[in-house]
Amino acid sequence: MRALPPLVILGGVVFDVATPPEYTAAPLFSAAPLIAAPFFSTLTTLLTGIAAVLASIGLHVYNGTADRIPTLTETLTVVTVSALALLINRVVRRSGERLASARVIAETAQKAVLPTPAERIGGLQCAARYEAAQADAFIGGDLFAVQDTPHGVRLVVGDVRGKGMDAVEAVAVVIGAFREAAEQERSLEGVAQRLERALAREGTRRHGFDAFEGFTTAVLAEIARADGAGKRSVRIVNRGHPPPLLLYVDGGLDVLDPAEPALPLGMGELAAWPDRAEERPYPPGATLLFYTDGLSEARDAEGVFYDPASRLAGRIFPGPEELLDALVDDVRLHTGGGSTDDMALLALSRPAAGQPERRRTMPVVPPAA
């Protein structure tokens, strides 16, 4: 790309010299600054325009046609197009600056609404990913939050119905309600009810379609602290969300399906029954994986859904970061690099006895062959 504007001018010179004076290379000289305008700096665009004008005038002098009327017309054409190229360059640069500013704002909003969890929470190793389906998008309707509370490590992973700013607003409501309820509520069922009431208040405040059909699928979990025997357990409340997976240290895997299906959050007016948390053992070395339907509904070219349970069964990962890295790469391989829905992933690993602290290192000198 950097060589294209001077190559176009050089091509115009060669064409003009190799053809009779009746043939002109003015279109090539006019094209050079237009090519430079959207890709290069203002100075480079200006220099390209000057070079094109000088090349056009110089060739007319070389051909002895500098005193003809068409020469003046061609020169004015190249000058006018060069001036337009400078204007285009300025507009493109200002648009780029605004886009960069918007990206910074979007990144800041993502960090405010979905802050990256700490690598260690309550004695657990933690990792999270948010993969947006839309290019240059940073946040959508998927959500996750992890918090160390007096009742243990509590978390929520969910997916708000809908897209755009309405979904982002609902995400902020759910995350804010969870942060408060996770500290104050004695039970995980109480946290779920607080989220239900928060979405109900949001639904009455809104107008139109979302006021009647807005909902959020969510799974809440509470990882209790180790008892006297060193045993830990996880309690789960699933409100219409894809079931989490429990990966064992030997490569085994369990799908933590709820015993009784429940409606998503925000649909309490359709039916109501008390939430019941289900408890499962959480042995040393095991990893809990929570995800949204952007993972389980990712399709390949033949329309086959991605099945995380079958893809992860029998595989062993050093930690949650490595698990999520491999999972994201595998989904991209399955879909051919494209996705139609956002994907949120959250993994928590319980270190086994004697397992060293995770450290991220990068060798300064490559190992010898």
Coordinates of N, CA and C in Angstrom, one line a residue, residues 120-252:
R120 N -7.0 -15.2 41.8 CA -7.3 -16.1 42.9 C -8.4 -15.5 43.7
I121 N -9.4 -16.2 44.0 CA -10.6 -15.8 44.8 C -10.9 -16.9 45.8
G122 N -10.8 -16.6 47.0 CA -11.2 -17.6 48.1 C -10.5 -18.9 48.0
G123 N -9.2 -18.8 47.6 CA -8.4 -20.0 47.5 C -8.6 -20.8 46.2
L124 N -9.4 -20.2 45.2 CA -9.6 -20.8 43.9 C -8.9 -20.0 42.8
Q125 N -8.5 -20.8 41.8 CA -7.9 -20.1 40.6 C -9.1 -19.8 39.7
C126 N -9.1 -18.5 39.1 CA -10.2 -18.0 38.4 C -9.7 -17.5 37.0
A127 N -10.5 -17.7 36.0 CA -10.3 -17.1 34.7 C -11.6 -16.8 34.0
A128 N -11.7 -15.8 33.2 CA -12.9 -15.4 32.5 C -12.6 -14.9 31.1
R129 N -13.6 -15.1 30.2 CA -13.4 -14.6 28.8 C -14.8 -14.0 28.4
Y130 N -14.7 -13.0 27.6 CA -15.9 -12.5 26.9 C -15.6 -12.4 25.4
E131 N -16.2 -13.2 24.6 CA -16.0 -13.2 23.2 C -17.2 -12.6 22.5
A132 N -17.1 -11.4 21.9 CA -18.2 -10.8 21.3 C -18.4 -11.3 19.8
A133 N -19.6 -11.6 19.4 CA -19.8 -12.0 18.0 C -19.6 -10.9 17.0
Q134 N -20.0 -9.7 17.4 CA -19.9 -8.5 16.5 C -18.5 -8.0 16.5
A135 N -17.9 -7.7 15.4 CA -16.6 -7.2 15.3 C -16.5 -5.8 16.0
D136 N -15.5 -5.6 16.7 CA -15.2 -4.3 17.4 C -16.2 -4.1 18.6
A137 N -17.0 -5.1 18.9 CA -17.9 -4.9 20.1 C -17.2 -5.4 21.3
F138 N -17.4 -4.8 22.4 CA -16.8 -5.2 23.7 C -17.7 -5.8 24.7
I139 N -19.0 -5.5 24.6 CA -19.9 -5.9 25.6 C -21.3 -6.1 25.0
G140 N -22.0 -7.0 25.5 CA -23.4 -7.3 24.9 C -24.3 -7.7 26.1
G141 N -25.1 -8.8 25.8 CA -26.0 -9.2 26.8 C -25.6 -10.3 27.7
D142 N -24.3 -10.8 27.5 CA -23.8 -11.9 28.4 C -23.2 -11.3 29.6
L143 N -23.2 -12.0 30.7 CA -22.6 -11.4 32.0 C -22.0 -12.5 32.8
F144 N -21.1 -12.1 33.7 CA -20.5 -12.9 34.7 C -20.0 -12.0 35.8
A145 N -20.0 -12.6 37.0 CA -19.4 -11.9 38.2 C -19.1 -12.9 39.2
V146 N -17.9 -12.7 39.9 CA -17.5 -13.5 41.0 C -17.1 -12.7 42.2
Q147 N -17.5 -13.2 43.4 CA -17.3 -12.4 44.6 C -17.0 -13.3 45.8
D148 N -16.0 -12.9 46.5 CA -15.7 -13.7 47.8 C -16.5 -13.0 48.9
T149 N -17.4 -13.8 49.5 CA -18.3 -13.3 50.5 C -18.1 -14.0 51.8
P150 N -18.7 -13.5 52.9 CA -18.7 -14.3 54.2 C -19.3 -15.7 54.1
H151 N -20.1 -15.9 53.0 CA -20.8 -17.2 52.8 C -20.0 -18.1 51.9
G152 N -18.9 -17.7 51.4 CA -18.1 -18.4 50.4 C -18.0 -17.7 49.1
V153 N -17.4 -18.3 48.1 CA -17.3 -17.7 46.8 C -18.6 -17.8 46.1
R154 N -19.2 -16.7 45.7 CA -20.4 -16.7 45.0 C -20.2 -16.1 43.6
L155 N -21.0 -16.6 42.6 CA -20.8 -16.2 41.3 C -22.2 -16.2 40.5
V156 N -22.3 -15.5 39.4 CA -23.4 -15.6 38.5 C -22.9 -15.5 37.1
V157 N -23.5 -16.3 36.2 CA -23.2 -16.2 34.8 C -24.6 -16.2 34.1
G158 N -24.8 -15.3 33.2 CA -26.1 -15.2 32.6 C -26.1 -14.6 31.2
D159 N -27.3 -14.6 30.7 CA -27.5 -14.1 29.3 C -28.8 -13.4 29.2
V160 N -28.7 -12.1 29.0 CA -29.9 -11.2 28.9 C -30.5 -11.3 27.5
R161 N -31.8 -11.5 27.5 CA -32.5 -11.5 26.2 C -32.4 -10.2 25.5
G162 N -32.1 -10.3 24.2 CA -32.0 -9.0 23.4 C -30.6 -8.6 23.1
K163 N -30.5 -7.5 22.4 CA -29.2 -7.0 22.0 C -29.2 -5.5 22.2
G164 N -28.0 -4.9 22.0 CA -27.9 -3.5 22.0 C -27.8 -2.9 23.4
M165 N -28.1 -1.6 23.5 CA -28.0 -0.9 24.8 C -29.0 -1.3 25.8
D166 N -30.1 -1.8 25.4 CA -31.1 -2.3 26.4 C -30.5 -3.5 27.1
A167 N -29.9 -4.4 26.4 CA -29.3 -5.6 27.0 C -28.1 -5.2 27.9
V168 N -27.3 -4.2 27.5 CA -26.2 -3.8 28.4 C -26.8 -3.1 29.6
E169 N -27.9 -2.4 29.5 CA -28.5 -1.8 30.7 C -29.0 -2.9 31.7
A170 N -29.6 -3.9 31.1 CA -30.1 -5.0 32.0 C -28.9 -5.8 32.6
V171 N -27.8 -5.9 31.9 CA -26.6 -6.5 32.5 C -26.1 -5.7 33.7
A172 N -26.1 -4.4 33.6 CA -25.7 -3.6 34.7 C -26.6 -3.8 35.9
V173 N -27.9 -3.9 35.6 CA -28.9 -4.1 36.7 C -28.6 -5.4 37.4
V174 N -28.4 -6.5 36.6 CA -28.2 -7.8 37.2 C -26.9 -7.8 38.0
I175 N -25.8 -7.3 37.4 CA -24.5 -7.3 38.1 C -24.6 -6.5 39.4
G176 N -25.2 -5.3 39.3 CA -25.3 -4.5 40.5 C -26.1 -5.1 41.6
A177 N -27.2 -5.8 41.3 CA -28.1 -6.5 42.3 C -27.3 -7.7 42.9
F178 N -26.5 -8.4 42.0 CA -25.8 -9.5 42.5 C -24.7 -9.1 43.5
R179 N -24.0 -8.0 43.2 CA -22.9 -7.6 44.1 C -23.4 -7.3 45.5
E180 N -24.6 -6.7 45.5 CA -25.2 -6.3 46.8 C -25.7 -7.6 47.5
A181 N -26.5 -8.4 46.8 CA -27.2 -9.5 47.4 C -26.2 -10.6 47.8
A182 N -25.1 -10.8 47.1 CA -24.1 -11.8 47.4 C -23.5 -11.6 48.8
E183 N -23.4 -10.3 49.2 CA -22.8 -10.0 50.5 C -23.9 -10.1 51.6
Q184 N -25.1 -9.8 51.3 CA -26.1 -9.6 52.3 C -27.0 -10.9 52.6
E185 N -27.3 -11.6 51.5 CA -28.2 -12.7 51.6 C -27.5 -14.0 52.3
R186 N -28.2 -14.6 53.2 CA -27.6 -15.8 53.8 C -27.6 -17.0 52.9
S187 N -28.5 -17.1 52.0 CA -28.6 -18.3 51.1 C -28.5 -17.9 49.7
L188 N -28.1 -18.9 48.9 CA -28.0 -18.6 47.4 C -29.4 -18.4 46.8
E189 N -30.4 -19.1 47.4 CA -31.8 -18.9 46.9 C -32.2 -17.5 47.2
G190 N -31.8 -16.9 48.3 CA -32.1 -15.5 48.5 C -31.5 -14.5 47.5
V191 N -30.3 -14.9 47.1 CA -29.6 -14.1 46.0 C -30.4 -14.1 44.7
A192 N -30.9 -15.3 44.4 CA -31.7 -15.5 43.1 C -33.0 -14.6 43.2
Q193 N -33.6 -14.6 44.4 CA -34.8 -13.9 44.5 C -34.6 -12.3 44.5
R194 N -33.4 -11.9 45.0 CA -33.1 -10.5 44.9 C -32.9 -10.1 43.4
L195 N -32.3 -11.0 42.6 CA -32.1 -10.7 41.2 C -33.5 -10.6 40.5
E196 N -34.3 -11.6 40.9 CA -35.7 -11.6 40.3 C -36.4 -10.2 40.6
R197 N -36.3 -9.8 41.8 CA -37.0 -8.5 42.1 C -36.4 -7.3 41.4
A198 N -35.0 -7.3 41.3 CA -34.4 -6.2 40.6 C -34.8 -6.2 39.1
L199 N -34.9 -7.3 38.5 CA -35.4 -7.3 37.1 C -36.9 -6.9 37.0
A200 N -37.6 -7.3 38.0 CA -39.1 -6.9 38.0 C -39.2 -5.4 38.0
R201 N -38.4 -4.8 38.9 CA -38.4 -3.3 39.0 C -37.9 -2.7 37.7
E202 N -36.9 -3.3 37.0 CA -36.4 -2.8 35.7 C -37.5 -2.9 34.7
G203 N -38.3 -4.0 34.7 CA -39.3 -4.2 33.7 C -40.5 -3.2 33.8
T204 N -40.8 -2.8 35.1 CA -41.9 -1.8 35.2 C -41.4 -0.4 34.8
R205 N -40.1 -0.2 34.9 CA -39.6 1.1 34.5 C -39.5 1.3 33.0
R206 N -39.3 0.1 32.3 CA -39.2 0.2 30.8 C -40.6 0.3 30.2
H207 N -40.6 0.5 28.9 CA -41.8 0.6 28.1 C -41.7 -0.2 26.9
G208 N -42.8 -0.7 26.4 CA -42.8 -1.4 25.1 C -42.5 -2.9 25.3
F209 N -41.9 -3.4 24.2 CA -41.8 -4.9 24.1 C -41.0 -5.5 25.3
D210 N -39.9 -4.9 25.7 CA -39.1 -5.5 26.7 C -39.8 -5.5 28.1
A211 N -40.8 -4.6 28.3 CA -41.5 -4.6 29.5 C -42.3 -5.9 29.7
F212 N -42.6 -6.6 28.6 CA -43.4 -7.8 28.8 C -42.7 -9.1 28.5
E213 N -41.6 -9.0 27.8 CA -40.9 -10.3 27.4 C -39.5 -10.2 27.7
G214 N -39.0 -9.3 28.5 CA -37.6 -9.3 28.9 C -37.3 -10.4 30.0
F215 N -36.2 -11.1 29.8 CA -35.8 -12.1 30.8 C -34.3 -12.4 30.7
T216 N -33.8 -13.1 31.7 CA -32.4 -13.3 31.8 C -32.2 -14.8 32.2
T217 N -31.6 -15.6 31.4 CA -31.2 -16.9 31.9 C -29.9 -16.8 32.8
A218 N -29.8 -17.5 33.8 CA -28.7 -17.3 34.7 C -28.5 -18.6 35.5
V219 N -27.2 -18.8 35.9 CA -26.9 -19.9 36.9 C -26.1 -19.2 38.0
L220 N -26.5 -19.4 39.2 CA -25.8 -18.9 40.4 C -25.1 -20.1 41.1
A221 N -24.0 -19.8 41.7 CA -23.2 -20.9 42.4 C -22.6 -20.3 43.6
E222 N -22.5 -21.2 44.6 CA -21.8 -20.8 45.9 C -20.9 -21.9 46.3
I223 N -19.6 -21.6 46.3 CA -18.6 -22.6 46.7 C -18.2 -22.4 48.2
A224 N -18.6 -23.3 49.0 CA -18.4 -23.2 50.4 C -16.9 -23.3 50.7
R225 N -16.5 -22.8 51.9 CA -15.2 -23.0 52.3 C -14.9 -24.4 52.8
A226 N -13.7 -24.8 52.8 CA -13.4 -26.2 53.2 C -13.8 -26.5 54.7
D227 N -14.4 -27.6 54.9 CA -14.7 -28.0 56.3 C -13.5 -28.6 57.0
G228 N -13.7 -29.1 58.2 CA -12.6 -29.7 59.0 C -11.8 -30.8 58.3
A229 N -12.5 -31.5 57.4 CA -11.9 -32.6 56.7 C -11.3 -32.2 55.4
G230 N -11.4 -30.9 55.1 CA -10.8 -30.4 53.8 C -11.7 -30.5 52.7
K231 N -13.0 -30.9 52.9 CA -13.9 -31.1 51.8 C -14.6 -29.7 51.4
R232 N -14.9 -29.5 50.2 CA -15.6 -28.4 49.7 C -16.7 -28.8 48.8
S233 N -17.8 -28.0 48.7 CA -18.9 -28.4 47.9 C -19.3 -27.1 47.1
V234 N -20.1 -27.3 46.1 CA -20.7 -26.2 45.3 C -22.2 -26.3 45.3
R235 N -22.9 -25.3 45.6 CA -24.3 -25.2 45.5 C -24.7 -24.4 44.3
I236 N -25.7 -24.9 43.6 CA -26.1 -24.3 42.3 C -27.6 -24.0 42.2
V237 N -27.9 -22.8 41.7 CA -29.3 -22.5 41.4 C -29.3 -22.2 39.9
N238 N -30.0 -22.9 39.1 CA -30.1 -22.7 37.7 C -31.4 -22.2 37.3
R239 N -31.4 -21.0 36.6 CA -32.7 -20.4 36.2 C -32.7 -20.4 34.6
G240 N -32.9 -21.6 34.0 CA -33.0 -21.7 32.6 C -31.8 -21.5 31.8
H241 N -30.6 -21.7 32.4 CA -29.3 -21.5 31.8 C -28.7 -22.8 31.4
P242 N -27.8 -22.8 30.4 CA -27.0 -24.1 30.1 C -26.3 -24.6 31.4
P243 N -26.3 -25.9 31.6 CA -25.7 -26.4 32.8 C -24.2 -26.3 32.9
P244 N -23.6 -26.0 34.0 CA -22.1 -25.9 34.1 C -21.5 -27.3 34.0
L245 N -20.3 -27.3 33.8 CA -19.5 -28.6 33.7 C -18.5 -28.7 34.9
L246 N -18.3 -29.9 35.4 CA -17.3 -30.1 36.4 C -16.3 -31.1 35.9
L247 N -15.1 -30.5 35.7 CA -14.0 -31.3 35.1 C -13.1 -31.8 36.2
Y248 N -12.8 -33.1 36.2 CA -12.0 -33.7 37.3 C -10.5 -33.7 36.9
V249 N -9.7 -34.0 37.9 CA -8.2 -33.9 37.6 C -7.8 -35.1 36.8
D250 N -8.6 -36.2 36.7 CA -8.2 -37.3 35.9 C -8.8 -37.3 34.5
G251 N -9.4 -36.2 34.1 CA -10.0 -36.0 32.8 C -11.5 -36.4 32.7
G252 N -12.1 -36.9 33.8 CA -13.5 -37.1 33.9 C -14.3 -35.8 33.9

